[in-house]
Short mmCIF file of C-alpha atoms and ligand atoms in Angstrom, two decimals:
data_model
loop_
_atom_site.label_atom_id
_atom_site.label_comp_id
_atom_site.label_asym_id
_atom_site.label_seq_id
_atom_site.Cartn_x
_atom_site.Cartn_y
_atom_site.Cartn_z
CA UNK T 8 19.09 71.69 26.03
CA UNK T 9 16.73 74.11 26.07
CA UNK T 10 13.25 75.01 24.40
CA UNK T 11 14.46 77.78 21.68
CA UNK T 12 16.90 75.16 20.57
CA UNK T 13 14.51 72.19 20.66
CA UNK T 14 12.16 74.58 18.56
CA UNK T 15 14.78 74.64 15.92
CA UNK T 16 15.21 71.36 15.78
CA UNK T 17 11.97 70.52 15.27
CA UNK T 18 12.06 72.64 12.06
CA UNK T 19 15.26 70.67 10.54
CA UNK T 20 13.11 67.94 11.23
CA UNK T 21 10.43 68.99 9.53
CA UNK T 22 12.52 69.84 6.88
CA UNK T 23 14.63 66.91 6.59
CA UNK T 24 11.25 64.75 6.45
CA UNK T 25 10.14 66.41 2.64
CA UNK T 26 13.07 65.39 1.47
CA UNK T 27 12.15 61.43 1.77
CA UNK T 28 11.44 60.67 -1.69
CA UNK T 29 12.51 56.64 -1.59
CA UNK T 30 10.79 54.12 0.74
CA UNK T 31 15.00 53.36 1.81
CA UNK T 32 15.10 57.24 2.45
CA UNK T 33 11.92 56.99 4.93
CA UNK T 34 13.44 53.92 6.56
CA UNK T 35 16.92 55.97 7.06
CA UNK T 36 15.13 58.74 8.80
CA UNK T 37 12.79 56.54 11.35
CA UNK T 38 16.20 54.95 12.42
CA UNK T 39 17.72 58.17 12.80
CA UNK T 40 14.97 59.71 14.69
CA UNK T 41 12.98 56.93 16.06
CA UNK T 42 15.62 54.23 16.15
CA UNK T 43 16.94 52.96 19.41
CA UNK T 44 20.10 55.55 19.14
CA UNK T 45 17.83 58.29 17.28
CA UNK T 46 17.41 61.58 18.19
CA UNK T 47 14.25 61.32 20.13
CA UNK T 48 15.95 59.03 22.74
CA UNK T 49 18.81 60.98 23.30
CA UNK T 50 16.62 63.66 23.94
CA UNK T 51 14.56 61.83 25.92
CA UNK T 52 17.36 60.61 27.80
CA UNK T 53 18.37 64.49 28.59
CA UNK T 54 15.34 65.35 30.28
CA UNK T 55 16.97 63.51 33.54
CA UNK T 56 19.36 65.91 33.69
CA UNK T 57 16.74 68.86 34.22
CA UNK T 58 14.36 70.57 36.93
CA UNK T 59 10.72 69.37 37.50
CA UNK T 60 9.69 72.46 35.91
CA UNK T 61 11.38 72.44 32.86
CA UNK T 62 10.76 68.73 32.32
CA UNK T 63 7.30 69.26 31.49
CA UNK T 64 7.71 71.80 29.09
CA UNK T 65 10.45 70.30 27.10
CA UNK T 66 9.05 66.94 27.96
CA UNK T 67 6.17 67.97 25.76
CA UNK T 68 8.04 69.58 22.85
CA UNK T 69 9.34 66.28 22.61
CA UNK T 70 6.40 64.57 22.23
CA UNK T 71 5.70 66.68 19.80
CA UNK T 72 8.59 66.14 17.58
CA UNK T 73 7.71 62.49 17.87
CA UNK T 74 4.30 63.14 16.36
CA UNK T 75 5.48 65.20 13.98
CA UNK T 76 7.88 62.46 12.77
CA UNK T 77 5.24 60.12 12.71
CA UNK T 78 3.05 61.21 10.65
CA UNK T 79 5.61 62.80 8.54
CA UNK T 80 6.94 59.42 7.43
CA UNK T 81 3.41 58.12 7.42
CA UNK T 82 2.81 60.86 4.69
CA UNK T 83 5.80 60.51 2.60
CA UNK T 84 5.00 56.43 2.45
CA UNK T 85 1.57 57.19 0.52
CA UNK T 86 2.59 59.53 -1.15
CA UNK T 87 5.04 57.33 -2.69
CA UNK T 88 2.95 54.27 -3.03
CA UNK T 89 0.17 56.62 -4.87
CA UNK T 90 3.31 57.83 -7.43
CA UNK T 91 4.52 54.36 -7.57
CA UNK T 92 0.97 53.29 -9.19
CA UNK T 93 0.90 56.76 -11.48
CA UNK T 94 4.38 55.35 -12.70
CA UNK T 95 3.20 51.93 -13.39
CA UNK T 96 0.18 52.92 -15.15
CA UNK T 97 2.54 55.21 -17.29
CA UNK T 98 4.92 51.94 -18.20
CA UNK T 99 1.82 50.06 -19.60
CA UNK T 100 1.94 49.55 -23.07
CA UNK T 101 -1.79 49.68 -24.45
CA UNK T 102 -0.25 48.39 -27.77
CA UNK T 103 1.60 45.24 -26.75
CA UNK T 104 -0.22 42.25 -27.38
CA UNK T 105 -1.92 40.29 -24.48
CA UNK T 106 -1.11 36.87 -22.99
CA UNK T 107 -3.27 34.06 -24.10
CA UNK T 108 -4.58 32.29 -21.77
CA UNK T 109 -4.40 28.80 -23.01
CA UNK T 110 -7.42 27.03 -23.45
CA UNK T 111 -7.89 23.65 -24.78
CA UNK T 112 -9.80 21.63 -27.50
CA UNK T 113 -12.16 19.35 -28.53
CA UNK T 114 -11.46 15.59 -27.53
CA UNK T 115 -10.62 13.54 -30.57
CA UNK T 116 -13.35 11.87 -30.51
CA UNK T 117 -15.74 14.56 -30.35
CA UNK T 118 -14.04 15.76 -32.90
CA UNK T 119 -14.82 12.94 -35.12
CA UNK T 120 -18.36 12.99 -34.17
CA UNK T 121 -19.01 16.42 -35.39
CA UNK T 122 -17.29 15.11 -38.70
CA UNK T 123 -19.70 12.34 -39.33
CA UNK T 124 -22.77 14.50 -38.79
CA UNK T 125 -21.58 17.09 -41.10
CA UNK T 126 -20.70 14.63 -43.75
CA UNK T 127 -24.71 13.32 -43.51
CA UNK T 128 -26.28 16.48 -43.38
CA UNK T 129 -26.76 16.92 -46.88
CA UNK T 130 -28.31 13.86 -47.46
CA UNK T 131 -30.64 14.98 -44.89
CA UNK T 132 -29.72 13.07 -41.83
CA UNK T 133 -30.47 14.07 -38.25
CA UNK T 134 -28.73 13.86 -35.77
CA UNK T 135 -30.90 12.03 -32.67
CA UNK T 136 -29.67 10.16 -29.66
CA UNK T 137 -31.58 7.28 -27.75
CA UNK T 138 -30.90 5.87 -24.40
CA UNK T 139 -27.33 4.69 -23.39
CA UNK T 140 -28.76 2.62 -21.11
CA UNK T 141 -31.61 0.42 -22.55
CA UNK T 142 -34.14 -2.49 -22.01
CA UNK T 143 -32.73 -5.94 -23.47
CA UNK T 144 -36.33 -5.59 -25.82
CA UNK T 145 -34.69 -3.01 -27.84
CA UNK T 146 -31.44 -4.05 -27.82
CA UNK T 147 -31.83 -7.17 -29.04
CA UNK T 148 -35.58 -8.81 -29.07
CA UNK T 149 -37.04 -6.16 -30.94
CA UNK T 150 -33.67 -6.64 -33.61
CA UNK T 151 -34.98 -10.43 -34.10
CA UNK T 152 -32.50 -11.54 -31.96
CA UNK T 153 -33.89 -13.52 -29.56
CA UNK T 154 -32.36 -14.54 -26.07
CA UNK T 155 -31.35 -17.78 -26.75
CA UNK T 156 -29.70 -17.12 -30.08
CA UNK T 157 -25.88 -17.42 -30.09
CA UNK T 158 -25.57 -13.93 -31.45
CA UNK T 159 -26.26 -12.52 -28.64
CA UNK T 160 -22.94 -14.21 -26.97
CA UNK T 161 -20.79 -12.00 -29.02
CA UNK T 162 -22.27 -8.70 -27.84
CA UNK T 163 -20.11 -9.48 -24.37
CA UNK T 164 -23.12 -7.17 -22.58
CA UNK T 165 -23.07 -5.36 -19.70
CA UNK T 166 -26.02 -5.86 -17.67
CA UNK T 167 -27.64 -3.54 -14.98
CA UNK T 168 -28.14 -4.35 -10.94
CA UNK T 169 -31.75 -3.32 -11.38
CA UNK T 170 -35.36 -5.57 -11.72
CA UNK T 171 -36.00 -7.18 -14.23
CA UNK T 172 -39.28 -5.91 -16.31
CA UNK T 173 -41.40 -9.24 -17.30
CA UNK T 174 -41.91 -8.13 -21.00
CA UNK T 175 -38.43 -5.72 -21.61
CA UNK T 176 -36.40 -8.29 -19.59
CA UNK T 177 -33.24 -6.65 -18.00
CA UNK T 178 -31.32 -3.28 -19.13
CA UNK T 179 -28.01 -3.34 -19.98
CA UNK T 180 -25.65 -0.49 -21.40
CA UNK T 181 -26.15 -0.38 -25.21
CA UNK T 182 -23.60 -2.82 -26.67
CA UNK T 183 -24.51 -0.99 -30.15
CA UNK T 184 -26.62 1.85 -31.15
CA UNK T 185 -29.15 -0.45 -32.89
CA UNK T 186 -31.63 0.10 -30.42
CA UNK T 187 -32.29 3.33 -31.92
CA UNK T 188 -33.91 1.53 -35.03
CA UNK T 189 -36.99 0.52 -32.91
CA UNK T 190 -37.08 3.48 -30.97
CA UNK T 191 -36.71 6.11 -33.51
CA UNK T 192 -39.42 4.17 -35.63
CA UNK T 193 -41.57 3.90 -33.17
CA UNK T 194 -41.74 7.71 -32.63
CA UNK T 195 -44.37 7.51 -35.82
CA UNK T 196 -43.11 10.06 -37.84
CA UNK T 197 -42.01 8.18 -41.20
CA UNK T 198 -40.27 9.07 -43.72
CA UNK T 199 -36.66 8.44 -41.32
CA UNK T 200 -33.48 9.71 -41.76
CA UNK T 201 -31.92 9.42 -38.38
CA UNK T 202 -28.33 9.35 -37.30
CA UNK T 203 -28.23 8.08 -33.77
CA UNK T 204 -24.70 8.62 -32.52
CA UNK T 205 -24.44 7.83 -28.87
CA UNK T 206 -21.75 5.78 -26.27
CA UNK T 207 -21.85 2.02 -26.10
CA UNK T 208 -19.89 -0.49 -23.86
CA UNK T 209 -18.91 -4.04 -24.21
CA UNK T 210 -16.88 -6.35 -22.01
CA UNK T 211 -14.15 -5.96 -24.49
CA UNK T 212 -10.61 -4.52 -24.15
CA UNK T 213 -7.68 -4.90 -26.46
CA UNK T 214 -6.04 -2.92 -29.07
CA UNK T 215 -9.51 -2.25 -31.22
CA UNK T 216 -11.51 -2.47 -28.61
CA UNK T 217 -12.24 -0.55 -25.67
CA UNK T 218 -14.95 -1.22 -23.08
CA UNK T 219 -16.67 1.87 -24.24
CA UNK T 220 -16.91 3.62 -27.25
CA UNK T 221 -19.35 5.36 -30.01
CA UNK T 222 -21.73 4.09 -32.72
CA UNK T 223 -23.03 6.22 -35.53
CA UNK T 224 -26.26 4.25 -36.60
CA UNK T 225 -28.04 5.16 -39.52
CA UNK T 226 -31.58 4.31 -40.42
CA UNK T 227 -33.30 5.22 -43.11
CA UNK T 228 -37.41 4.33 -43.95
CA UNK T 229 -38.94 5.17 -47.24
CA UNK T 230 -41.04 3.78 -49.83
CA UNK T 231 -39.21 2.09 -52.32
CA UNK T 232 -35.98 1.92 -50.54
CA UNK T 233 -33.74 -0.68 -52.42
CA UNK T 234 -29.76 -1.86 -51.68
CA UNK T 235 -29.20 1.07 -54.59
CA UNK T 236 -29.41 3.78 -52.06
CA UNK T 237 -27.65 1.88 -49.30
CA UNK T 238 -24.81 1.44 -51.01
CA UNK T 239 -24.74 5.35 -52.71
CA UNK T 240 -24.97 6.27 -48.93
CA UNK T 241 -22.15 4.52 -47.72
CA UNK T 242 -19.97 5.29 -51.00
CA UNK T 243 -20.70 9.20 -50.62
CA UNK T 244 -19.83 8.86 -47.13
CA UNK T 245 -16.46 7.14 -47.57
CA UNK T 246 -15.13 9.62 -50.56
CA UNK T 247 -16.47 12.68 -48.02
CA UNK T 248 -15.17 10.95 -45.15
CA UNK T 249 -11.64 9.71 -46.65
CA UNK T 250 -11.24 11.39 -49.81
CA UNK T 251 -12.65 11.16 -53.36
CA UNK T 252 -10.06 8.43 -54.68
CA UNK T 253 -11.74 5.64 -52.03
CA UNK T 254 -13.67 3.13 -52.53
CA UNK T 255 -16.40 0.56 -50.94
CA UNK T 256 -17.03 -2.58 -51.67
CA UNK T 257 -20.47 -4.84 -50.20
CA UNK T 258 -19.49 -8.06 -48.37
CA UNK T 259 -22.17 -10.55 -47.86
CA UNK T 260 -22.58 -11.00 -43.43
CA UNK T 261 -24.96 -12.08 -41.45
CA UNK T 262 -26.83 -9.68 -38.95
CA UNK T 263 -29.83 -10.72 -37.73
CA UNK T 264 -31.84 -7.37 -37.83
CA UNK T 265 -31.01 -6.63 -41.77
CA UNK T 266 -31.75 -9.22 -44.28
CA UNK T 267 -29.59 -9.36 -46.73
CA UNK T 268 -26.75 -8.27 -44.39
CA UNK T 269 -23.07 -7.04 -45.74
CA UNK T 270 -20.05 -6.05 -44.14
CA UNK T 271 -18.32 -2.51 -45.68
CA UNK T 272 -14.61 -2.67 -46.63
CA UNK T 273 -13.15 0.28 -47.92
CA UNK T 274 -10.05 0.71 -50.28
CA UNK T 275 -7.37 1.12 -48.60
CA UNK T 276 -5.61 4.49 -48.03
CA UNK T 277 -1.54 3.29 -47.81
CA UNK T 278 -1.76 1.02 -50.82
CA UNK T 279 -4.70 2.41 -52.92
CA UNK T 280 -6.58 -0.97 -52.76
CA UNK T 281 -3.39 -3.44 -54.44
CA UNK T 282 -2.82 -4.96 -50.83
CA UNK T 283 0.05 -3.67 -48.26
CA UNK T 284 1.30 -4.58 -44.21
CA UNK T 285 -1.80 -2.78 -43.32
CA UNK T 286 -4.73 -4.25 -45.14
CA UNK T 287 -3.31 -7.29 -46.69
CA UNK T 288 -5.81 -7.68 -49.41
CA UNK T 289 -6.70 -3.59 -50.43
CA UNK T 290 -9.40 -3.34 -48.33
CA UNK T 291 -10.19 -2.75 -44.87
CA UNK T 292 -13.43 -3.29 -42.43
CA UNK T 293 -15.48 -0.08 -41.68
CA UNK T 294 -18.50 -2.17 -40.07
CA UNK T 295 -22.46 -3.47 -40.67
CA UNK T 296 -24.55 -2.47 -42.78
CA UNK T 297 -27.75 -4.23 -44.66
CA UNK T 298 -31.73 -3.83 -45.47
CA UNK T 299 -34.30 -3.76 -42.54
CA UNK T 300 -35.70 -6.75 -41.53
CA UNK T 301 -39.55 -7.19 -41.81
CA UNK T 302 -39.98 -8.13 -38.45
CA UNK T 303 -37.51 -4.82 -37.36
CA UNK T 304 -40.22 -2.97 -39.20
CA UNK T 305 -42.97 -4.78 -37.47
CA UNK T 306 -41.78 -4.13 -33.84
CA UNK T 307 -40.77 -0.57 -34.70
CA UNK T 308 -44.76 -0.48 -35.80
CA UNK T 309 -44.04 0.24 -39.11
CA UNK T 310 -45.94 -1.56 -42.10
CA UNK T 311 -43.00 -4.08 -44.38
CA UNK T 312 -45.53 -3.88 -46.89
CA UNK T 313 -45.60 -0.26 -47.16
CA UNK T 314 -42.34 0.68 -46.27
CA UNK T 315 -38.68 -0.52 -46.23
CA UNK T 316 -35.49 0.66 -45.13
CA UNK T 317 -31.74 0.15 -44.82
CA UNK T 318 -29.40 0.66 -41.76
CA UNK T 319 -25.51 0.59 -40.79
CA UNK T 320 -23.54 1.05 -37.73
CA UNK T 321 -20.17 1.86 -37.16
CA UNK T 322 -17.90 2.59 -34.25
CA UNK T 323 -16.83 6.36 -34.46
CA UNK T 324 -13.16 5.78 -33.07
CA UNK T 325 -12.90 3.00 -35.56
CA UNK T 326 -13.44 4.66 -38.21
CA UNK T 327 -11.62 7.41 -37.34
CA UNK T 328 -8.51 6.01 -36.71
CA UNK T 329 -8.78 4.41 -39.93
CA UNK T 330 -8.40 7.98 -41.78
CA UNK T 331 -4.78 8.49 -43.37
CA UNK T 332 -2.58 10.85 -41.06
CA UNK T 333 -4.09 10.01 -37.72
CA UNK T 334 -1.64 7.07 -36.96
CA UNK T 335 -3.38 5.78 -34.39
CA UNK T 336 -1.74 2.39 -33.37
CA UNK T 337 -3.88 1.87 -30.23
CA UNK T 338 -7.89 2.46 -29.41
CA UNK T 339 -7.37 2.29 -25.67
CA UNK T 340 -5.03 6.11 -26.43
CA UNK T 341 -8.52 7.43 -27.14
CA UNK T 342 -9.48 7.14 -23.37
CA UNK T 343 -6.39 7.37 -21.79
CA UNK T 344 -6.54 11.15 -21.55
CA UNK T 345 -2.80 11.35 -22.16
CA UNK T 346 -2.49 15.09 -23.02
CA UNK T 347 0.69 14.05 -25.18
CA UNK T 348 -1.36 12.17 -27.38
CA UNK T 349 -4.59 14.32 -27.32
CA UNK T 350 -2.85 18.02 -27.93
CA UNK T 351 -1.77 16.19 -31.83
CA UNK T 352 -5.50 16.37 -32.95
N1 LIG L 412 -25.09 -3.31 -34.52
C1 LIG L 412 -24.04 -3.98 -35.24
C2 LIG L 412 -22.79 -4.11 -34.34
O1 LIG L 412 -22.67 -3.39 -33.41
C3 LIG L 412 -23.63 -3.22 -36.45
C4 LIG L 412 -24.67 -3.14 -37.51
C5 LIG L 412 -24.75 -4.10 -38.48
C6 LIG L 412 -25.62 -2.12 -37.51
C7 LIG L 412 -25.70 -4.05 -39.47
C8 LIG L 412 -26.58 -2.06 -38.50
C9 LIG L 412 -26.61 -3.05 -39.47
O2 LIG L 412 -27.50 -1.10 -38.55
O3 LIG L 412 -27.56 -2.96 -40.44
O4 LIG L 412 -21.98 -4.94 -34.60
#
């Protein structure tokens, strides 16, 4: 070995390096020159063999051919990486169409709510909402039902850890949306045309019922409101609601915050009214409805003399699920957050 042909090596080297043009290429050459067999070592390995003096010179060709190595592969790996993005770039198709990400929708019964408050809108209804969580006084005293009336059994409340207040008596979670009635009136600002649609809960679970659930309460307060405009309320409701070909019919009830009081049937939708599996008789239940009570009036400060009013209040998931096409068998699905069964609405 000696330094003219070490020189010429170095220039092969040199060479042979521009021609790595794949990352397996680079790999192939730092084995063969770098590797534990490679060129370098043999060299290296040589130097044993010669004097002191020319050790040092070819000693330090050598370690020049290993930096030149070096940084030759370290070149030829950007450079490919930087072509390797060029190339991609190239292969991207600005006319293909994007992936979706998927994004989800509005729960069912959200879904519904924004249906009922479109359907009153043009009668001039507005949607409010009033506490979820309320004093006993406006849940029930202030709706002439007093605490020791039986009625007040069948609400199956929920009542609140907290003190009792000496004249609104406990809070409980709003086992209807009534509430709103005396609260909405007693904002002062008459005529009222309020839809108050907002959770309730009741110590109830079963196939109709769960624990909680939505009311859409309506309330309206006018001079010379009469059982006439109740009733062609609720009837453009159901035809919007359910379709034109449906009907309503007034059942007399007893509720003590309306006088007179009526339960709402509506035809219904499998057998057009004649009586099927579903219904039985034609019609089925949609919920309360009636004419406010003087004393409702009174404790929402507004004057019976003066003014009257009528009021409803339905469960939204009830009513819902009684729309042809939903088939829903179960109330409890509505909460169960079962994507299965949510994704079909
Ligand atoms: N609050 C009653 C309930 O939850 C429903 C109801 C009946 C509301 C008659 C009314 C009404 O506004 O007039 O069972």
């Amino acid at each position: 070995m000696d330094l003219s042909s070490l020189s010429l090596a170095k220039n092969e080297i040199k060479e042979e390096l521009k021609t790595a043009d794949s990352l397996a290429a680079i790999e192939n050459l730092r084995v063969k020159f770098l590797g534990k067999n490679g060129v370098l070592k043999r060299l290296t390995a040589e130097l044993a063999s010669l004097s002191v003096e020319d050790k040092k010179q070819v000693g330090l060709v050598i370690n020049e051919i290993k930096q030149e190595v070096e940084t030759g592969l370290a070149l030829a790996t950007e450079q490919l990486s930087t072509q390797h993005k060029a190339d991609s770039l190239e292969d991207f198709v600005k006319t293909l169409p994007g992936k979706k990400p998927e994004i989800g929708h509005l729960h069912v019964t959200t879904q519904a709510i924004r249906e009922i408050v479109e359907v009153f809108k043009p009668l001039g209804f507005t949607r409010v909402r009033h506490p979820e969580i309320d004093w006993e006084y406006y849940a029930f005293e202030a709706l002439n039902i007093p605490a020791t009336h039986p009625a007040r059994d069948e609400w199956e409340t929920f009542f609140i850890d907290a003190p009792v207040d000496p004249k609104m008596s406990r809070q409980v979670i709003t086992p209807h949306t009534s509430n709103g009635q005396i609260r909405e009136m007693l904002k002062g600002d008459l005529p009222i045309r309020m839809l108050n649609i907002s959770r309730c809960g009741r110590r109830q679970s079963d196939i109709s019922h769960n624990p909680t659930f939505f009311q859409f309460e309506g309330l309206v307060v006018d001079k010379g409101i009469n059982i006439s405009h109740l009733k062609g309320v609720l009837n453009y409701f159901a035809k919007n609601f359910y379709g034109p070909d449906r009907q309503i019919r007034l059942r007399p009830y007893d509720f003590r915050f309306t006088e007179p009081s009526f339960e709402i049937d509506i035809s219904c939708g499998i057998c057009g009214g004649v009586g099927c599996k579903l219904c039985k008789g034609g019609w089925l239940e949609l919920g309360g409805a009636g004419m406010v009570h003087p004393n409702v009036l009174i404790a929402g400060g507004v004057d019976p003399t003066q003014y009257s009013g009528f009021a409803f209040g339905w469960g939204v998931e009830r009513v819902y699920m009684m729309k042809s096409g939903t088939r829903i068998d179960d109330i409890r699905h509505l909460l169960g957050n079962d994507l299965k069964f949510l994704e079909q609405f």
